[in-house]
Amino acid sequence: MLSLWRISALVITAEPAWLALAFPLERFVESDHRFMWVRWPAYIPLLLGLPLYVIARIFLLTEAFLSLRAQPPAAYQSIEWTSVIPHL
């Protein structure tokens, strides 16, 4: 489960960066017809990455809420805030 969490985190980190690089490349290709062969690879992040991004986001959100079920007992202890926050 941990590896799936890491893969999902990688997908939601890398996909926006990949899209940020792909769309300027696609605009460059539109302006210069010598590079028309690059046009379709520029759409790969959108066609493949967007569904992966949505699935990864749903998985991470679900995993975050499911992890709240198995909290250690120390998570329910009260904190003495007066000893943590200095006050005048």
PDB file of N, CA and C in Angstrom:
ATOM      1  N   MET A   1       0.810  -1.189   0.000  1.00  0.00           N
ATOM      2  CA  MET A   1       0.000   0.000   0.000  1.00  0.00           C
ATOM      3  C   MET A   1       0.860   1.262   0.000  1.00  0.00           C
ATOM      4  N   LEU A   2       2.024   1.148   0.659  1.00  0.00           N
ATOM      5  CA  LEU A   2       2.906   2.299   0.724  1.00  0.00           C
ATOM      6  C   LEU A   2       3.459   2.652  -0.655  1.00  0.00           C
ATOM      7  N   SER A   3       3.765   1.644  -1.461  1.00  0.00           N
ATOM      8  CA  SER A   3       4.285   1.936  -2.795  1.00  0.00           C
ATOM      9  C   SER A   3       3.204   2.565  -3.674  1.00  0.00           C
ATOM     10  N   LEU A   4       1.960   2.147  -3.514  1.00  0.00           N
ATOM     11  CA  LEU A   4       0.872   2.767  -4.275  1.00  0.00           C
ATOM     12  C   LEU A   4       0.677   4.224  -3.855  1.00  0.00           C
ATOM     13  N   TRP A   5       0.872   4.479  -2.568  1.00  0.00           N
ATOM     14  CA  TRP A   5       0.785   5.852  -2.083  1.00  0.00           C
ATOM     15  C   TRP A   5       1.895   6.699  -2.692  1.00  0.00           C
ATOM     16  N   ARG A   6       3.102   6.150  -2.764  1.00  0.00           N
ATOM     17  CA  ARG A   6       4.227   6.892  -3.336  1.00  0.00           C
ATOM     18  C   ARG A   6       4.037   7.133  -4.829  1.00  0.00           C
ATOM     19  N   ILE A   7       3.528   6.144  -5.529  1.00  0.00           N
ATOM     20  CA  ILE A   7       3.278   6.309  -6.966  1.00  0.00           C
ATOM     21  C   ILE A   7       2.211   7.376  -7.196  1.00  0.00           C
ATOM     22  N   SER A   8       1.162   7.361  -6.390  1.00  0.00           N
ATOM     23  CA  SER A   8       0.108   8.367  -6.520  1.00  0.00           C
ATOM     24  C   SER A   8       0.645   9.765  -6.236  1.00  0.00           C
ATOM     25  N   ALA A   9       1.476   9.881  -5.214  1.00  0.00           N
ATOM     26  CA  ALA A   9       2.080  11.175  -4.900  1.00  0.00           C
ATOM     27  C   ALA A   9       2.981  11.654  -6.041  1.00  0.00           C
ATOM     28  N   LEU A  10       3.693  10.737  -6.655  1.00  0.00           N
ATOM     29  CA  LEU A  10       4.534  11.090  -7.791  1.00  0.00           C
ATOM     30  C   LEU A  10       3.696  11.551  -8.979  1.00  0.00           C
ATOM     31  N   VAL A  11       2.582  10.874  -9.224  1.00  0.00           N
ATOM     32  CA  VAL A  11       1.710  11.247 -10.349  1.00  0.00           C
ATOM     33  C   VAL A  11       1.134  12.641 -10.139  1.00  0.00           C
ATOM     34  N   ILE A  12       0.636  12.941  -8.943  1.00  0.00           N
ATOM     35  CA  ILE A  12       0.022  14.259  -8.751  1.00  0.00           C
ATOM     36  C   ILE A  12       1.065  15.366  -8.658  1.00  0.00           C
ATOM     37  N   THR A  13       2.329  15.003  -8.486  1.00  0.00           N
ATOM     38  CA  THR A  13       3.395  16.002  -8.516  1.00  0.00           C
ATOM     39  C   THR A  13       3.900  16.219  -9.935  1.00  0.00           C
ATOM     40  N   ALA A  14       4.058  15.145 -10.680  1.00  0.00           N
ATOM     41  CA  ALA A  14       4.677  15.232 -12.003  1.00  0.00           C
ATOM     42  C   ALA A  14       3.705  15.648 -13.101  1.00  0.00           C
ATOM     43  N   GLU A  15       2.446  15.295 -12.980  1.00  0.00           N
ATOM     44  CA  GLU A  15       1.495  15.575 -14.060  1.00  0.00           C
ATOM     45  C   GLU A  15       1.332  17.075 -14.334  1.00  0.00           C
ATOM     46  N   PRO A  16       1.157  17.933 -13.330  1.00  0.00           N
ATOM     47  CA  PRO A  16       1.066  19.368 -13.656  1.00  0.00           C
ATOM     48  C   PRO A  16       2.341  19.905 -14.308  1.00  0.00           C
ATOM     49  N   ALA A  17       3.495  19.416 -13.875  1.00  0.00           N
ATOM     50  CA  ALA A  17       4.749  19.861 -14.498  1.00  0.00           C
ATOM     51  C   ALA A  17       4.826  19.397 -15.942  1.00  0.00           C
ATOM     52  N   TRP A  18       4.402  18.162 -16.181  1.00  0.00           N
ATOM     53  CA  TRP A  18       4.413  17.628 -17.541  1.00  0.00           C
ATOM     54  C   TRP A  18       3.470  18.429 -18.439  1.00  0.00           C
ATOM     55  N   LEU A  19       2.293  18.767 -17.922  1.00  0.00           N
ATOM     56  CA  LEU A  19       1.351  19.571 -18.703  1.00  0.00           C
ATOM     57  C   LEU A  19       1.889  20.976 -18.940  1.00  0.00           C
ATOM     58  N   ALA A  20       2.570  21.525 -17.956  1.00  0.00           N
ATOM     59  CA  ALA A  20       3.146  22.861 -18.119  1.00  0.00           C
ATOM     60  C   ALA A  20       4.209  22.881 -19.209  1.00  0.00           C
ATOM     61  N   LEU A  21       4.874  21.772 -19.431  1.00  0.00           N
ATOM     62  CA  LEU A  21       5.856  21.698 -20.507  1.00  0.00           C
ATOM     63  C   LEU A  21       5.232  21.332 -21.844  1.00  0.00           C
ATOM     64  N   ALA A  22       4.176  20.541 -21.819  1.00  0.00           N
ATOM     65  CA  ALA A  22       3.597  20.044 -23.066  1.00  0.00           C
ATOM     66  C   ALA A  22       2.811  21.112 -23.815  1.00  0.00           C
ATOM     67  N   PHE A  23       2.065  21.947 -23.121  1.00  0.00           N
ATOM     68  CA  PHE A  23       1.236  22.913 -23.829  1.00  0.00           C
ATOM     69  C   PHE A  23       2.033  24.029 -24.511  1.00  0.00           C
ATOM     70  N   PRO A  24       3.086  24.566 -23.919  1.00  0.00           N
ATOM     71  CA  PRO A  24       3.907  25.507 -24.698  1.00  0.00           C
ATOM     72  C   PRO A  24       4.568  24.833 -25.907  1.00  0.00           C
ATOM     73  N   LEU A  25       4.950  23.576 -25.755  1.00  0.00           N
ATOM     74  CA  LEU A  25       5.514  22.838 -26.885  1.00  0.00           C
ATOM     75  C   LEU A  25       4.485  22.711 -28.003  1.00  0.00           C
ATOM     76  N   GLU A  26       3.248  22.453 -27.643  1.00  0.00           N
ATOM     77  CA  GLU A  26       2.186  22.311 -28.636  1.00  0.00           C
ATOM     78  C   GLU A  26       1.928  23.641 -29.346  1.00  0.00           C
ATOM     79  N   ARG A  27       1.996  24.737 -28.623  1.00  0.00           N
ATOM     80  CA  ARG A  27       1.816  26.050 -29.276  1.00  0.00           C
ATOM     81  C   ARG A  27       2.967  26.362 -30.218  1.00  0.00           C
ATOM     82  N   PHE A  28       4.171  25.972 -29.832  1.00  0.00           N
ATOM     83  CA  PHE A  28       5.324  26.167 -30.700  1.00  0.00           C
ATOM     84  C   PHE A  28       5.167  25.373 -31.989  1.00  0.00           C
ATOM     85  N   VAL A  29       4.642  24.171 -31.869  1.00  0.00           N
ATOM     86  CA  VAL A  29       4.447  23.310 -33.029  1.00  0.00           C
ATOM     87  C   VAL A  29       3.403  23.898 -33.963  1.00  0.00           C
ATOM     88  N   GLU A  30       2.363  24.502 -33.417  1.00  0.00           N
ATOM     89  CA  GLU A  30       1.338  25.128 -34.269  1.00  0.00           C
ATOM     90  C   GLU A  30       1.916  26.256 -35.101  1.00  0.00           C
ATOM     91  N   SER A  31       2.893  26.974 -34.550  1.00  0.00           N
ATOM     92  CA  SER A  31       3.449  28.113 -35.279  1.00  0.00           C
ATOM     93  C   SER A  31       4.476  27.704 -36.341  1.00  0.00           C
ATOM     94  N   ASP A  32       5.081  26.540 -36.193  1.00  0.00           N
ATOM     95  CA  ASP A  32       6.103  26.096 -37.133  1.00  0.00           C
ATOM     96  C   ASP A  32       5.720  24.713 -37.672  1.00  0.00           C
ATOM     97  N   HIS A  33       5.400  24.636 -38.946  1.00  0.00           N
ATOM     98  CA  HIS A  33       4.890  23.396 -39.538  1.00  0.00           C
ATOM     99  C   HIS A  33       5.971  22.336 -39.767  1.00  0.00           C
ATOM    100  N   ARG A  34       7.225  22.678 -39.560  1.00  0.00           N
ATOM    101  CA  ARG A  34       8.281  21.674 -39.709  1.00  0.00           C
ATOM    102  C   ARG A  34       8.253  20.655 -38.582  1.00  0.00           C
ATOM    103  N   PHE A  35       7.632  21.017 -37.452  1.00  0.00           N
ATOM    104  CA  PHE A  35       7.620  20.143 -36.287  1.00  0.00           C
ATOM    105  C   PHE A  35       6.248  19.534 -36.021  1.00  0.00           C
ATOM    106  N   MET A  36       5.487  19.272 -37.074  1.00  0.00           N
ATOM    107  CA  MET A  36       4.141  18.726 -36.877  1.00  0.00           C
ATOM    108  C   MET A  36       4.167  17.325 -36.282  1.00  0.00           C
ATOM    109  N   TRP A  37       5.259  16.593 -36.420  1.00  0.00           N
ATOM    110  CA  TRP A  37       5.347  15.245 -35.848  1.00  0.00           C
ATOM    111  C   TRP A  37       5.397  15.286 -34.324  1.00  0.00           C
ATOM    112  N   VAL A  38       5.688  16.451 -33.750  1.00  0.00           N
ATOM    113  CA  VAL A  38       5.763  16.589 -32.294  1.00  0.00           C
ATOM    114  C   VAL A  38       4.376  16.843 -31.706  1.00  0.00           C
ATOM    115  N   ARG A  39       3.425  17.175 -32.533  1.00  0.00           N
ATOM    116  CA  ARG A  39       2.110  17.588 -32.034  1.00  0.00           C
ATOM    117  C   ARG A  39       1.402  16.487 -31.244  1.00  0.00           C
ATOM    118  N   TRP A  40       1.345  15.268 -31.754  1.00  0.00           N
ATOM    119  CA  TRP A  40       0.628  14.202 -31.047  1.00  0.00           C
ATOM    120  C   TRP A  40       1.298  13.799 -29.741  1.00  0.00           C
ATOM    121  N   PRO A  41       2.628  13.697 -29.675  1.00  0.00           N
ATOM    122  CA  PRO A  41       3.223  13.400 -28.364  1.00  0.00           C
ATOM    123  C   PRO A  41       2.926  14.470 -27.317  1.00  0.00           C
ATOM    124  N   ALA A  42       2.622  15.681 -27.741  1.00  0.00           N
ATOM    125  CA  ALA A  42       2.280  16.726 -26.778  1.00  0.00           C
ATOM    126  C   ALA A  42       0.923  16.465 -26.128  1.00  0.00           C
ATOM    127  N   TYR A  43       0.065  15.687 -26.774  1.00  0.00           N
ATOM    128  CA  TYR A  43      -1.250  15.379 -26.209  1.00  0.00           C
ATOM    129  C   TYR A  43      -1.227  14.171 -25.269  1.00  0.00           C
ATOM    130  N   ILE A  44      -0.136  13.431 -25.221  1.00  0.00           N
ATOM    131  CA  ILE A  44      -0.050  12.251 -24.351  1.00  0.00           C
ATOM    132  C   ILE A  44      -0.278  12.597 -22.886  1.00  0.00           C
ATOM    133  N   PRO A  45       0.293  13.677 -22.359  1.00  0.00           N
ATOM    134  CA  PRO A  45       0.017  13.992 -20.948  1.00  0.00           C
ATOM    135  C   PRO A  45      -1.459  14.234 -20.674  1.00  0.00           C
ATOM    136  N   LEU A  46      -2.149  14.800 -21.621  1.00  0.00           N
ATOM    137  CA  LEU A  46      -3.566  15.068 -21.424  1.00  0.00           C
ATOM    138  C   LEU A  46      -4.399  13.802 -21.539  1.00  0.00           C
ATOM    139  N   LEU A  47      -4.097  12.971 -22.516  1.00  0.00           N
ATOM    140  CA  LEU A  47      -4.899  11.772 -22.741  1.00  0.00           C
ATOM    141  C   LEU A  47      -4.647  10.682 -21.702  1.00  0.00           C
ATOM    142  N   LEU A  48      -3.406  10.493 -21.311  1.00  0.00           N
ATOM    143  CA  LEU A  48      -3.071   9.440 -20.354  1.00  0.00           C
ATOM    144  C   LEU A  48      -2.911   9.963 -18.930  1.00  0.00           C
ATOM    145  N   GLY A  49      -2.335  11.129 -18.810  1.00  0.00           N
ATOM    146  CA  GLY A  49      -2.020  11.657 -17.493  1.00  0.00           C
ATOM    147  C   GLY A  49      -3.206  12.176 -16.718  1.00  0.00           C
ATOM    148  N   LEU A  50      -4.169  12.753 -17.383  1.00  0.00           N
ATOM    149  CA  LEU A  50      -5.311  13.329 -16.673  1.00  0.00           C
ATOM    150  C   LEU A  50      -6.142  12.262 -15.960  1.00  0.00           C
ATOM    151  N   PRO A  51      -6.477  11.137 -16.606  1.00  0.00           N
ATOM    152  CA  PRO A  51      -7.178  10.088 -15.845  1.00  0.00           C
ATOM    153  C   PRO A  51      -6.335   9.525 -14.702  1.00  0.00           C
ATOM    154  N   LEU A  52      -5.027   9.365 -14.922  1.00  0.00           N
ATOM    155  CA  LEU A  52      -4.154   8.899 -13.845  1.00  0.00           C
ATOM    156  C   LEU A  52      -4.114   9.897 -12.700  1.00  0.00           C
ATOM    157  N   TYR A  53      -4.115  11.161 -13.029  1.00  0.00           N
ATOM    158  CA  TYR A  53      -4.098  12.214 -12.011  1.00  0.00           C
ATOM    159  C   TYR A  53      -5.359  12.155 -11.152  1.00  0.00           C
ATOM    160  N   VAL A  54      -6.504  12.012 -11.794  1.00  0.00           N
ATOM    161  CA  VAL A  54      -7.777  11.954 -11.062  1.00  0.00           C
ATOM    162  C   VAL A  54      -7.822  10.713 -10.168  1.00  0.00           C
ATOM    163  N   ILE A  55      -7.398   9.575 -10.690  1.00  0.00           N
ATOM    164  CA  ILE A  55      -7.387   8.342  -9.895  1.00  0.00           C
ATOM    165  C   ILE A  55      -6.430   8.473  -8.714  1.00  0.00           C
ATOM    166  N   ALA A  56      -5.267   9.061  -8.938  1.00  0.00           N
ATOM    167  CA  ALA A  56      -4.291   9.227  -7.858  1.00  0.00           C
ATOM    168  C   ALA A  56      -4.820  10.167  -6.784  1.00  0.00           C
ATOM    169  N   ARG A  57      -5.487  11.243  -7.181  1.00  0.00           N
ATOM    170  CA  ARG A  57      -6.047  12.172  -6.192  1.00  0.00           C
ATOM    171  C   ARG A  57      -7.129  11.503  -5.360  1.00  0.00           C
ATOM    172  N   ILE A  58      -7.997  10.747  -6.018  1.00  0.00           N
ATOM    173  CA  ILE A  58      -9.062  10.040  -5.287  1.00  0.00           C
ATOM    174  C   ILE A  58      -8.449   9.018  -4.333  1.00  0.00           C
ATOM    175  N   PHE A  59      -7.426   8.294  -4.778  1.00  0.00           N
ATOM    176  CA  PHE A  59      -6.784   7.314  -3.916  1.00  0.00           C
ATOM    177  C   PHE A  59      -6.160   7.974  -2.691  1.00  0.00           C
ATOM    178  N   LEU A  60      -5.439   9.075  -2.887  1.00  0.00           N
ATOM    179  CA  LEU A  60      -4.786   9.730  -1.755  1.00  0.00           C
ATOM    180  C   LEU A  60      -5.799  10.321  -0.783  1.00  0.00           C
ATOM    181  N   LEU A  61      -6.875  10.861  -1.287  1.00  0.00           N
ATOM    182  CA  LEU A  61      -7.913  11.399  -0.407  1.00  0.00           C
ATOM    183  C   LEU A  61      -8.568  10.276   0.387  1.00  0.00           C
ATOM    184  N   THR A  62      -8.871   9.170  -0.275  1.00  0.00           N
ATOM    185  CA  THR A  62      -9.466   8.022   0.411  1.00  0.00           C
ATOM    186  C   THR A  62      -8.496   7.449   1.439  1.00  0.00           C
ATOM    187  N   GLU A  63      -7.249   7.336   1.076  1.00  0.00           N
ATOM    188  CA  GLU A  63      -6.240   6.797   1.992  1.00  0.00           C
ATOM    189  C   GLU A  63      -6.065   7.695   3.220  1.00  0.00           C
ATOM    190  N   ALA A  64      -6.163   8.989   3.029  1.00  0.00           N
ATOM    191  CA  ALA A  64      -6.032   9.909   4.164  1.00  0.00           C
ATOM    192  C   ALA A  64      -7.174   9.702   5.161  1.00  0.00           C
ATOM    193  N   PHE A  65      -8.383   9.546   4.670  1.00  0.00           N
ATOM    194  CA  PHE A  65      -9.511   9.335   5.577  1.00  0.00           C
ATOM    195  C   PHE A  65      -9.488   7.935   6.191  1.00  0.00           C
ATOM    196  N   LEU A  66      -9.044   6.943   5.436  1.00  0.00           N
ATOM    197  CA  LEU A  66      -8.957   5.586   5.983  1.00  0.00           C
ATOM    198  C   LEU A  66      -7.878   5.483   7.065  1.00  0.00           C
ATOM    199  N   SER A  67      -6.848   6.285   6.969  1.00  0.00           N
ATOM    200  CA  SER A  67      -5.793   6.238   7.983  1.00  0.00           C
ATOM    201  C   SER A  67      -6.262   6.810   9.313  1.00  0.00           C
ATOM    202  N   LEU A  68      -7.356   7.553   9.314  1.00  0.00           N
ATOM    203  CA  LEU A  68      -7.897   8.078  10.570  1.00  0.00           C
ATOM    204  C   LEU A  68      -8.539   6.977  11.407  1.00  0.00           C
ATOM    205  N   ARG A  69      -8.817   5.835  10.816  1.00  0.00           N
ATOM    206  CA  ARG A  69      -9.443   4.730  11.555  1.00  0.00           C
ATOM    207  C   ARG A  69      -8.495   4.098  12.553  1.00  0.00           C
ATOM    208  N   ALA A  70      -7.230   4.045  12.256  1.00  0.00           N
ATOM    209  CA  ALA A  70      -6.272   3.322  13.084  1.00  0.00           C
ATOM    210  C   ALA A  70      -5.282   4.278  13.750  1.00  0.00           C
ATOM    211  N   GLN A  71      -5.806   5.181  14.536  1.00  0.00           N
ATOM    212  CA  GLN A  71      -4.953   6.121  15.242  1.00  0.00           C
ATOM    213  C   GLN A  71      -4.343   5.468  16.479  1.00  0.00           C
ATOM    214  N   PRO A  72      -3.101   5.792  16.814  1.00  0.00           N
ATOM    215  CA  PRO A  72      -2.512   5.270  18.048  1.00  0.00           C
ATOM    216  C   PRO A  72      -3.163   5.954  19.254  1.00  0.00           C
ATOM    217  N   PRO A  73      -3.130   5.325  20.409  1.00  0.00           N
ATOM    218  CA  PRO A  73      -3.752   5.922  21.596  1.00  0.00           C
ATOM    219  C   PRO A  73      -3.183   7.294  21.958  1.00  0.00           C
ATOM    220  N   ALA A  74      -1.943   7.555  21.612  1.00  0.00           N
ATOM    221  CA  ALA A  74      -1.339   8.852  21.929  1.00  0.00           C
ATOM    222  C   ALA A  74      -2.005   9.999  21.176  1.00  0.00           C
ATOM    223  N   ALA A  75      -2.698   9.706  20.109  1.00  0.00           N
ATOM    224  CA  ALA A  75      -3.366  10.759  19.340  1.00  0.00           C
ATOM    225  C   ALA A  75      -4.565  11.330  20.084  1.00  0.00           C
ATOM    226  N   TYR A  76      -5.077  10.592  21.070  1.00  0.00           N
ATOM    227  CA  TYR A  76      -6.259  11.031  21.805  1.00  0.00           C
ATOM    228  C   TYR A  76      -5.925  11.682  23.147  1.00  0.00           C
ATOM    229  N   GLN A  77      -4.662  11.833  23.468  1.00  0.00           N
ATOM    230  CA  GLN A  77      -4.277  12.458  24.722  1.00  0.00           C
ATOM    231  C   GLN A  77      -4.389  13.971  24.613  1.00  0.00           C
ATOM    232  N   SER A  78      -4.774  14.579  25.693  1.00  0.00           N
ATOM    233  CA  SER A  78      -4.875  16.038  25.730  1.00  0.00           C
ATOM    234  C   SER A  78      -3.480  16.645  25.848  1.00  0.00           C
ATOM    235  N   ILE A  79      -3.325  17.776  25.214  1.00  0.00           N
ATOM    236  CA  ILE A  79      -2.040  18.474  25.238  1.00  0.00           C
ATOM    237  C   ILE A  79      -2.153  19.646  26.191  1.00  0.00           C
ATOM    238  N   GLU A  80      -1.164  19.797  27.042  1.00  0.00           N
ATOM    239  CA  GLU A  80      -1.094  20.950  27.929  1.00  0.00           C
ATOM    240  C   GLU A  80      -0.493  22.117  27.141  1.00  0.00           C
ATOM    241  N   TRP A  81      -1.341  22.921  26.533  1.00  0.00           N
ATOM    242  CA  TRP A  81      -0.879  23.998  25.677  1.00  0.00           C
ATOM    243  C   TRP A  81      -0.089  25.054  26.433  1.00  0.00           C
ATOM    244  N   THR A  82      -0.365  25.208  27.699  1.00  0.00           N
ATOM    245  CA  THR A  82       0.363  26.225  28.462  1.00  0.00           C
ATOM    246  C   THR A  82       1.838  25.878  28.609  1.00  0.00           C
ATOM    247  N   SER A  83       2.184  24.596  28.539  1.00  0.00           N
ATOM    248  CA  SER A  83       3.585  24.227  28.627  1.00  0.00           C
ATOM    249  C   SER A  83       4.264  24.273  27.243  1.00  0.00           C
ATOM    250  N   VAL A  84       3.484  24.291  26.179  1.00  0.00           N
ATOM    251  CA  VAL A  84       4.045  24.304  24.827  1.00  0.00           C
ATOM    252  C   VAL A  84       4.184  25.729  24.296  1.00  0.00           C
ATOM    253  N   ILE A  85       3.178  26.557  24.538  1.00  0.00           N
ATOM    254  CA  ILE A  85       3.189  27.926  24.023  1.00  0.00           C
ATOM    255  C   ILE A  85       3.644  28.860  25.147  1.00  0.00           C
ATOM    256  N   PRO A  86       4.760  29.529  24.947  1.00  0.00           N
ATOM    257  CA  PRO A  86       5.193  30.467  25.979  1.00  0.00           C
ATOM    258  C   PRO A  86       4.261  31.686  26.014  1.00  0.00           C
ATOM    259  N   HIS A  87       3.924  32.111  27.175  1.00  0.00           N
ATOM    260  CA  HIS A  87       3.042  33.269  27.314  1.00  0.00           C
ATOM    261  C   HIS A  87       3.660  34.243  28.314  1.00  0.00           C
ATOM    262  N   LEU A  88       3.246  35.463  28.182  1.00  0.00           N
ATOM    263  CA  LEU A  88       3.824  36.521  29.021  1.00  0.00           C
ATOM    264  C   LEU A  88       3.011  36.736  30.279  1.00  0.00           C
TER     265      LEU A  88
END
